[in-house]
Amino acid sequence: MDNEGKKIGLALSGGGYRAAAYHIGTLRALHKLNVLDKVDVISSVSGGSITAAYYVLNKDKGFDTFEKSFKEKLKHNVLWIAIIELLLVIGAIVAIVRFSPDGYGVWSLVGCIVLLLLVWYYVLPVSKFIEWAYCLLFFKGAKLDSLPDSPVLAINSTDLSTGNQFTFSQDRMTCYPYKKNLQFKTSGFPLARAVMASSCVPHFFSPIKIGKKYRIGKSLKKPLLVDGGLYDNQGAHKFESSDSHYAVDYAIVSDAGNSEISSKRCINPIGTLKMTSEILMKRIKNFQRQHNSYIPDYKKKVMYAYNDLLWDEYETFPCRFVQNIKAGYITKQVLDAHGISNEMLSQLRDAQTSEDAFKEILSLVEKNIGWQQLLQRVPKNHTVAVKVCTNLVGLTDKKINALIEHSEWMTEVQVRMHLPFLLK
């Protein structure tokens, strides 16, 4: 099958600095496989948007330059300014309580806390300061419309006003419910603000608004944007969009999600609310992956290759791939690329010949992907990688390299197995 005219997408998931570092490995693997320059669309969420935006902004300087500079920047903490702001507010509350008239100290404290909760986003507009830190550290005042045209960048956030995905790109800002009444201008829109909207964790950061200078038309509803992970933490949803600007034929998904589901933190309403949102996000993730990967060949709109931070049973991947072939989840184009004939496939699904056919196909797949060489480079620091937290605190070299090592190896394995024709 000819790949001429087919579009390739790359999805970079959310996960704070952990995800930002993890995706370096994905980009590095695709660069070594000569696939990265063929990518037409990069769809990103939250921490993945930091990597995506920084890469597109700096890709013309060469991959090695991008990787070296980005790794250094991920060692810096961008939360420091928010922490300073929080300390100032706490200091102000302490001063009010301290200098309250005798007998009113407790009431002053209660009043300050209640008032703070009611106007939190006005008193603590954390997102504005994180945006400023993003701009200073990563983007140097870059605007959406100043980015190169290729690849198309889709920085995804979640719109609280409509419950839909809001997407920033070089030449458009889109959210389906606004199409009739409200349009948006990318001219002069800060790249750092788009990334902030994509990574705006709703538990603490203040939602992002789009000012009048960037809006055309009138609407009762106006965008109020938070972390894109609420709607789709993988970033893959955009690839099956009815908007041909983002639709692709083949997709690589780099997933650095690592939320442990546990009731240990459900000891107060805040902990329970946070765990509830994580359960919902995990359910969406599992549903998406099943829809994208584990459906019959004839139903697939896009062909996917996934890499996942949580996968660590490295030696089992070729066996699992052949099991998916047997189950009918692998497309004919992939089977043809691996040289798996209809006769071999029939034997694999015949109870009498299945065992021998499985071994034959497994041996063929392992040879095609260079499995013996890949086994010699199996990641050694997966335990370090999965323990990296989801936040914007600077990372050490050890953590960055552990994340990159896992992602680079996993991406190469998955692309060689699931999208082998991209390498020809």
Short mmCIF file of C-alpha atoms in Angstrom, two decimals:
data_model
loop_
_atom_site.label_atom_id
_atom_site.label_comp_id
_atom_site.label_asym_id
_atom_site.label_seq_id
_atom_site.Cartn_x
_atom_site.Cartn_y
_atom_site.Cartn_z
CA MET A 1 0.00 0.00 0.00
CA ASP A 2 1.36 3.41 -0.98
CA ASN A 3 1.82 5.91 1.86
CA GLU A 4 1.91 8.88 -0.51
CA GLY A 5 -0.34 11.65 0.76
CA LYS A 6 -0.91 9.96 4.11
CA LYS A 7 -0.55 12.17 7.19
CA ILE A 8 1.36 11.32 10.36
CA GLY A 9 0.40 12.58 13.82
CA LEU A 10 2.31 12.64 17.09
CA ALA A 11 0.44 12.94 20.40
CA LEU A 12 2.29 14.10 23.52
CA SER A 13 0.34 13.46 26.72
CA GLY A 14 0.01 15.46 29.91
CA GLY A 15 1.95 14.86 33.12
CA GLY A 16 3.81 18.06 34.08
CA TYR A 17 7.60 18.08 33.84
CA ARG A 18 7.57 14.28 33.94
CA ALA A 19 5.73 14.25 30.62
CA ALA A 20 7.82 17.08 29.20
CA ALA A 21 11.01 15.08 29.82
CA TYR A 22 9.47 11.75 28.77
CA HIS A 23 8.53 13.08 25.35
CA ILE A 24 12.14 14.02 24.60
CA GLY A 25 12.80 10.28 24.31
CA THR A 26 9.90 9.88 21.89
CA LEU A 27 11.16 12.74 19.73
CA ARG A 28 14.70 11.35 19.86
CA ALA A 29 13.59 7.89 18.71
CA LEU A 30 11.55 9.32 15.84
CA HIS A 31 14.49 11.50 14.86
CA LYS A 32 16.82 8.49 14.73
CA LEU A 33 14.24 6.53 12.72
CA ASN A 34 13.94 9.44 10.23
CA VAL A 35 10.22 9.78 11.05
CA LEU A 36 10.19 13.03 13.03
CA ASP A 37 10.58 15.28 9.98
CA LYS A 38 7.66 13.46 8.35
CA VAL A 39 5.24 14.30 11.20
CA ASP A 40 2.43 16.54 9.95
CA VAL A 41 0.56 17.24 13.21
CA ILE A 42 1.70 17.36 16.84
CA SER A 43 -1.22 17.26 19.27
CA SER A 44 -0.28 18.00 22.87
CA VAL A 45 -1.72 18.31 26.36
CA SER A 46 -0.43 19.93 29.55
CA GLY A 47 3.23 18.98 30.14
CA GLY A 48 3.37 17.60 26.61
CA SER A 49 2.49 21.06 25.31
CA ILE A 50 5.68 22.48 26.84
CA THR A 51 7.73 19.98 24.82
CA ALA A 52 5.68 20.35 21.65
CA ALA A 53 5.77 24.15 21.63
CA TYR A 54 9.47 24.32 22.47
CA TYR A 55 10.32 21.76 19.79
CA VAL A 56 8.33 23.46 17.02
CA LEU A 57 9.80 26.83 18.04
CA ASN A 58 13.39 25.53 17.92
CA LYS A 59 13.36 22.62 15.47
CA ASP A 60 15.16 24.53 12.73
CA LYS A 61 18.22 24.82 15.01
CA GLY A 62 18.72 21.06 14.77
CA PHE A 63 17.53 18.24 17.00
CA ASP A 64 20.67 17.98 19.13
CA THR A 65 20.52 21.69 19.94
CA PHE A 66 16.84 21.42 20.85
CA GLU A 67 17.39 18.41 23.12
CA LYS A 68 20.40 19.84 24.94
CA SER A 69 18.79 23.21 25.65
CA PHE A 70 15.41 21.74 26.64
CA LYS A 71 16.92 19.27 29.10
CA GLU A 72 18.74 22.13 30.81
CA LYS A 73 15.54 24.17 31.09
CA LEU A 74 13.66 21.29 32.72
CA LYS A 75 16.04 21.54 35.66
CA HIS A 76 14.49 24.90 36.58
CA ASN A 77 11.46 25.25 38.84
CA VAL A 78 8.71 27.49 37.39
CA LEU A 79 6.57 27.25 40.52
CA TRP A 80 8.85 29.49 42.56
CA ILE A 81 7.00 32.67 41.64
CA ALA A 82 3.64 31.11 42.58
CA ILE A 83 5.09 29.97 45.90
CA ILE A 84 6.34 33.51 46.60
CA GLU A 85 2.89 34.89 45.82
CA LEU A 86 1.24 32.37 48.14
CA LEU A 87 3.66 33.25 50.93
CA LEU A 88 2.87 36.95 50.50
CA VAL A 89 -0.86 36.26 50.83
CA ILE A 90 -0.27 34.13 53.93
CA GLY A 91 1.92 36.91 55.33
CA ALA A 92 -0.86 39.42 54.74
CA ILE A 93 -3.39 37.22 56.55
CA VAL A 94 -1.00 36.78 59.51
CA ALA A 95 -0.51 40.55 59.67
CA ILE A 96 -4.29 41.18 59.64
CA VAL A 97 -4.82 38.66 62.43
CA ARG A 98 -1.84 39.96 64.41
CA PHE A 99 -3.01 43.57 64.36
CA SER A 100 -6.73 42.91 64.82
CA PRO A 101 -8.34 44.44 67.94
CA ASP A 102 -8.33 42.25 71.03
CA GLY A 103 -10.90 39.49 70.81
CA TYR A 104 -11.27 39.69 67.03
CA GLY A 105 -8.19 37.69 65.98
CA VAL A 106 -10.06 34.40 65.43
CA TRP A 107 -12.89 36.13 63.53
CA SER A 108 -10.36 37.97 61.39
CA LEU A 109 -8.67 34.67 60.50
CA VAL A 110 -12.00 33.00 59.64
CA GLY A 111 -13.05 36.02 57.58
CA CYS A 112 -9.75 36.08 55.66
CA ILE A 113 -9.97 32.36 54.87
CA VAL A 114 -13.57 32.60 53.68
CA LEU A 115 -12.82 35.68 51.60
CA LEU A 116 -9.73 34.01 50.12
CA LEU A 117 -11.74 30.95 49.08
CA LEU A 118 -14.44 33.14 47.48
CA VAL A 119 -11.99 35.27 45.44
CA TRP A 120 -9.07 32.82 45.17
CA TYR A 121 -8.42 33.41 41.46
CA TYR A 122 -8.38 37.19 41.90
CA VAL A 123 -6.10 37.19 44.93
CA LEU A 124 -3.91 34.33 43.68
CA PRO A 125 -3.87 34.50 39.85
CA VAL A 126 -1.18 31.81 39.81
CA SER A 127 -1.56 31.06 36.10
CA LYS A 128 -0.51 34.59 35.12
CA PHE A 129 2.76 34.16 36.96
CA ILE A 130 3.38 30.65 35.60
CA GLU A 131 2.72 32.00 32.11
CA TRP A 132 5.31 34.70 32.74
CA ALA A 133 7.78 32.03 33.92
CA TYR A 134 7.05 29.89 30.81
CA CYS A 135 7.68 32.90 28.61
CA LEU A 136 10.92 33.77 30.37
CA LEU A 137 12.32 30.24 30.48
CA PHE A 138 11.01 28.53 27.35
CA PHE A 139 9.41 30.81 24.77
CA LYS A 140 11.08 34.23 24.95
CA GLY A 141 7.95 36.17 23.98
CA ALA A 142 7.07 33.98 20.95
CA LYS A 143 3.54 34.25 19.50
CA LEU A 144 1.33 31.56 18.00
CA ASP A 145 1.42 33.07 14.53
CA SER A 146 5.22 33.39 14.59
CA LEU A 147 5.70 29.61 14.71
CA PRO A 148 6.74 27.76 11.53
CA ASP A 149 3.81 26.36 9.55
CA SER A 150 4.98 22.75 9.80
CA PRO A 151 4.28 20.62 11.66
CA VAL A 152 0.79 21.80 12.56
CA LEU A 153 0.69 22.34 16.31
CA ALA A 154 -2.48 21.52 18.29
CA ILE A 155 -2.13 22.70 21.89
CA ASN A 156 -5.22 21.37 23.67
CA SER A 157 -7.05 22.70 26.72
CA THR A 158 -10.49 22.13 28.26
CA ASP A 159 -13.14 24.87 28.08
CA LEU A 160 -15.19 25.07 31.29
CA SER A 161 -17.80 27.21 29.51
CA THR A 162 -18.75 24.51 27.00
CA GLY A 163 -17.22 21.27 28.32
CA ASN A 164 -15.38 20.89 25.01
CA GLN A 165 -11.79 20.77 23.84
CA PHE A 166 -10.29 24.15 22.95
CA THR A 167 -7.29 24.02 20.59
CA PHE A 168 -4.56 26.55 19.84
CA SER A 169 -2.65 26.31 16.58
CA GLN A 170 -0.42 28.52 14.43
CA ASP A 171 -3.25 29.96 12.38
CA ARG A 172 -6.40 29.23 14.36
CA MET A 173 -7.94 28.84 17.78
CA THR A 174 -10.92 26.51 17.71
CA CYS A 175 -13.72 25.14 19.86
CA TYR A 176 -16.73 23.71 18.05
CA PRO A 177 -19.58 25.39 20.05
CA TYR A 178 -18.27 28.88 19.21
CA LYS A 179 -18.10 28.45 15.43
CA LYS A 180 -21.34 30.32 14.68
CA ASN A 181 -20.94 33.31 16.97
CA LEU A 182 -17.34 33.69 18.07
CA GLN A 183 -14.01 33.46 16.27
CA PHE A 184 -10.51 33.96 17.62
CA LYS A 185 -7.37 35.66 16.32
CA THR A 186 -3.93 34.07 16.72
CA SER A 187 -2.14 37.23 15.64
CA GLY A 188 0.03 38.29 18.55
CA PHE A 189 -1.39 35.66 20.93
CA PRO A 190 1.36 34.60 23.38
CA LEU A 191 2.60 31.04 22.92
CA ALA A 192 3.23 30.87 26.69
CA ARG A 193 -0.46 31.62 27.35
CA ALA A 194 -1.60 28.81 25.07
CA VAL A 195 0.74 26.38 26.87
CA MET A 196 -0.47 27.70 30.23
CA ALA A 197 -4.09 27.09 29.24
CA SER A 198 -3.16 23.53 28.27
CA SER A 199 -1.37 22.88 31.58
CA CYS A 200 -3.68 24.83 33.91
CA VAL A 201 -4.34 22.28 36.67
CA PRO A 202 -7.80 23.27 38.00
CA HIS A 203 -7.15 22.35 41.62
CA PHE A 204 -4.85 25.32 42.17
CA PHE A 205 -4.12 27.32 39.01
CA SER A 206 -6.49 30.09 37.92
CA PRO A 207 -8.39 29.44 34.63
CA ILE A 208 -7.22 31.23 31.48
CA LYS A 209 -9.42 33.74 29.65
CA ILE A 210 -9.08 34.98 26.08
CA GLY A 211 -9.13 38.77 26.01
CA LYS A 212 -11.31 40.95 23.79
CA LYS A 213 -8.42 41.79 21.45
CA TYR A 214 -8.32 38.12 20.38
CA ARG A 215 -12.10 37.64 19.95
CA ILE A 216 -14.29 38.41 16.94
CA GLY A 217 -18.08 38.39 17.34
CA LYS A 218 -20.35 38.10 20.35
CA SER A 219 -21.39 35.17 22.48
CA LEU A 220 -23.02 34.77 25.87
CA LYS A 221 -20.40 32.14 26.63
CA LYS A 222 -16.70 32.94 26.51
CA PRO A 223 -13.80 30.53 26.89
CA LEU A 224 -12.61 29.74 30.41
CA LEU A 225 -9.74 27.32 29.97
CA VAL A 226 -8.10 24.72 32.19
CA ASP A 227 -5.85 21.68 31.75
CA GLY A 228 -6.46 19.78 28.51
CA GLY A 229 -6.05 16.51 30.40
CA LEU A 230 -9.60 16.79 31.74
CA TYR A 231 -10.94 16.22 28.22
CA ASP A 232 -8.19 14.06 26.71
CA ASN A 233 -4.89 13.54 28.52
CA GLN A 234 -3.33 11.60 25.63
CA GLY A 235 -3.82 14.22 22.95
CA ALA A 236 -4.94 11.57 20.45
CA HIS A 237 -8.58 12.70 20.20
CA LYS A 238 -7.67 15.43 17.72
CA PHE A 239 -6.44 12.93 15.11
CA GLU A 240 -9.92 11.60 14.37
CA SER A 241 -11.38 15.08 14.21
CA SER A 242 -13.81 16.04 11.46
CA ASP A 243 -11.50 19.03 10.93
CA SER A 244 -9.09 17.89 8.21
CA HIS A 245 -6.53 20.36 9.55
CA TYR A 246 -5.75 17.94 12.39
CA ALA A 247 -6.93 14.57 11.01
CA VAL A 248 -4.18 12.02 10.26
CA ASP A 249 -3.83 8.47 8.94
CA TYR A 250 -1.06 7.22 11.23
CA ALA A 251 -0.38 8.27 14.80
CA ILE A 252 2.30 7.77 17.45
CA VAL A 253 1.06 8.36 21.01
CA SER A 254 3.54 9.10 23.78
CA ASP A 255 1.74 8.60 27.10
CA ALA A 256 3.46 9.70 30.33
CA GLY A 257 0.36 9.41 32.49
CA ASN A 258 1.14 7.82 35.85
CA SER A 259 -1.67 8.46 38.31
CA GLU A 260 -1.92 5.75 40.96
CA ILE A 261 -5.51 5.05 41.91
CA SER A 262 -5.65 4.66 45.68
CA SER A 263 -8.06 5.48 48.50
CA LYS A 264 -5.20 6.41 50.86
CA ARG A 265 -5.50 10.11 50.00
CA CYS A 266 -9.30 10.19 50.38
CA ILE A 267 -9.23 11.45 53.96
CA ASN A 268 -10.87 14.81 53.22
CA PRO A 269 -13.13 16.34 50.53
CA ILE A 270 -10.19 17.77 48.57
CA GLY A 271 -8.37 14.42 48.42
CA THR A 272 -11.56 12.62 47.42
CA LEU A 273 -12.36 15.20 44.73
CA LYS A 274 -8.86 14.90 43.28
CA MET A 275 -9.02 11.10 43.23
CA THR A 276 -12.46 11.25 41.59
CA SER A 277 -11.08 13.34 38.72
CA GLU A 278 -8.12 10.97 38.32
CA ILE A 279 -10.45 7.97 38.10
CA LEU A 280 -12.50 9.71 35.41
CA MET A 281 -9.34 10.62 33.47
CA LYS A 282 -8.07 7.04 33.69
CA ARG A 283 -11.41 5.72 32.44
CA ILE A 284 -11.27 8.08 29.46
CA LYS A 285 -7.69 6.97 28.76
CA ASN A 286 -8.57 3.27 28.84
CA PHE A 287 -11.62 3.82 26.63
CA GLN A 288 -9.60 5.81 24.10
CA ARG A 289 -6.83 3.25 23.89
CA GLN A 290 -9.27 0.38 23.49
CA HIS A 291 -11.11 2.29 20.78
CA ASN A 292 -7.88 3.18 18.99
CA SER A 293 -6.09 -0.16 19.23
CA TYR A 294 -8.42 -3.04 20.04
CA ILE A 295 -11.03 -2.86 17.33
CA PRO A 296 -11.25 -4.83 14.07
CA ASP A 297 -9.14 -3.73 11.11
CA TYR A 298 -12.08 -2.51 9.01
CA LYS A 299 -13.28 -0.10 11.74
CA LYS A 300 -10.00 1.77 12.19
CA LYS A 301 -9.83 5.35 10.97
CA VAL A 302 -6.28 5.90 12.22
CA MET A 303 -3.48 3.38 12.74
CA TYR A 304 -1.77 3.86 16.12
CA ALA A 305 1.51 3.03 17.80
CA TYR A 306 1.44 3.60 21.56
CA ASN A 307 4.25 3.96 24.05
CA ASP A 308 3.39 4.13 27.75
CA LEU A 309 5.45 5.04 30.80
CA LEU A 310 3.72 2.31 32.85
CA TRP A 311 4.66 -0.55 30.52
CA ASP A 312 7.67 -2.43 31.87
CA GLU A 313 7.31 -6.08 30.76
CA TYR A 314 9.76 -5.41 27.96
CA GLU A 315 10.42 -8.98 26.82
CA THR A 316 6.72 -9.65 26.13
CA PHE A 317 6.03 -7.06 23.42
CA PRO A 318 6.56 -9.22 20.31
CA CYS A 319 4.39 -12.01 21.83
CA ARG A 320 1.63 -9.54 22.61
CA PHE A 321 1.85 -8.19 19.08
CA VAL A 322 1.34 -11.66 17.59
CA GLN A 323 -1.58 -12.23 19.97
CA ASN A 324 -3.15 -9.05 18.61
CA ILE A 325 -2.59 -10.31 15.08
CA LYS A 326 -4.45 -13.49 15.98
CA ALA A 327 -7.30 -11.47 17.52
CA GLY A 328 -7.68 -9.40 14.35
CA TYR A 329 -6.54 -6.07 15.77
CA ILE A 330 -3.60 -5.57 13.39
CA THR A 331 -4.35 -4.09 9.96
CA LYS A 332 -3.55 -5.75 6.66
CA GLN A 333 -1.13 -2.95 5.80
CA VAL A 334 0.96 -3.80 8.86
CA LEU A 335 0.76 -7.55 8.16
CA ASP A 336 1.93 -6.99 4.59
CA ALA A 337 4.80 -4.83 5.78
CA HIS A 338 5.94 -7.68 8.05
CA GLY A 339 5.56 -10.25 5.25
CA ILE A 340 2.75 -12.16 7.01
CA SER A 341 0.71 -13.94 4.35
CA ASN A 342 -2.97 -14.89 4.41
CA GLU A 343 -1.93 -18.53 4.66
CA MET A 344 0.17 -17.84 7.77
CA LEU A 345 -2.74 -15.90 9.24
CA SER A 346 -5.18 -18.76 8.59
CA GLN A 347 -2.81 -21.22 10.23
CA LEU A 348 -2.46 -18.91 13.25
CA ARG A 349 -6.23 -18.96 13.73
CA ASP A 350 -6.59 -22.70 13.18
CA ALA A 351 -6.53 -24.64 16.44
CA GLN A 352 -4.50 -27.48 14.91
CA THR A 353 -1.74 -25.30 13.44
CA SER A 354 -1.91 -22.29 15.74
CA GLU A 355 1.07 -23.09 17.96
CA ASP A 356 3.54 -23.63 15.11
CA ALA A 357 2.20 -20.63 13.18
CA PHE A 358 2.54 -18.45 16.28
CA LYS A 359 6.22 -19.35 16.60
CA GLU A 360 6.82 -18.77 12.88
CA ILE A 361 5.18 -15.33 12.88
CA LEU A 362 6.87 -14.37 16.16
CA SER A 363 10.27 -15.25 14.71
CA LEU A 364 9.50 -13.20 11.57
CA VAL A 365 8.36 -10.15 13.56
CA GLU A 366 11.41 -10.32 15.87
CA LYS A 367 13.70 -10.45 12.85
CA ASN A 368 11.92 -7.53 11.16
CA ILE A 369 12.18 -5.22 14.17
CA GLY A 370 15.73 -6.20 15.14
CA TRP A 371 14.55 -7.63 18.46
CA GLN A 372 17.88 -9.10 19.57
CA GLN A 373 19.55 -5.69 19.23
CA LEU A 374 16.66 -4.00 21.01
CA LEU A 375 16.89 -6.45 23.92
CA GLN A 376 20.47 -5.34 24.49
CA ARG A 377 19.20 -1.80 25.12
CA VAL A 378 16.31 -2.56 27.47
CA PRO A 379 15.79 0.40 29.89
CA LYS A 380 17.47 -0.10 33.27
CA ASN A 381 15.95 2.76 35.30
CA HIS A 382 12.22 2.32 34.92
CA THR A 383 11.69 2.47 38.69
CA VAL A 384 13.25 5.94 38.75
CA ALA A 385 11.11 7.09 35.82
CA VAL A 386 7.72 6.06 37.23
CA LYS A 387 8.43 7.73 40.57
CA VAL A 388 8.83 11.19 39.03
CA CYS A 389 5.92 13.33 40.20
CA THR A 390 3.45 15.31 38.11
CA ASN A 391 4.41 18.91 38.83
CA LEU A 392 6.54 21.76 37.51
CA VAL A 393 9.44 21.31 39.92
CA GLY A 394 12.87 21.12 38.29
CA LEU A 395 14.16 17.62 37.49
CA THR A 396 17.59 16.09 38.08
CA ASP A 397 19.70 14.62 35.28
CA LYS A 398 19.02 11.14 36.67
CA LYS A 399 15.24 11.57 36.43
CA ILE A 400 15.36 13.19 32.99
CA ASN A 401 17.61 10.48 31.57
CA ALA A 402 15.52 7.66 33.08
CA LEU A 403 12.38 9.05 31.45
CA ILE A 404 14.10 9.56 28.10
CA GLU A 405 15.65 6.08 28.16
CA HIS A 406 12.29 4.38 28.63
CA SER A 407 10.43 6.49 26.09
CA GLU A 408 13.10 6.26 23.39
CA TRP A 409 13.27 2.46 23.57
CA MET A 410 9.51 2.02 23.82
CA THR A 411 8.83 4.33 20.87
CA GLU A 412 11.28 2.52 18.63
CA VAL A 413 9.81 -0.89 19.49
CA GLN A 414 6.21 0.22 18.96
CA VAL A 415 6.85 2.05 15.69
CA ARG A 416 8.87 -0.88 14.28
CA MET A 417 6.04 -3.26 15.15
CA HIS A 418 2.87 -1.24 14.51
CA LEU A 419 3.93 1.26 11.81
CA PRO A 420 6.88 -0.44 10.06
CA PHE A 421 6.10 1.09 6.66
CA LEU A 422 6.98 4.56 8.01
CA LEU A 423 10.61 3.43 8.16
CA LYS A 424 10.89 2.56 4.48
#
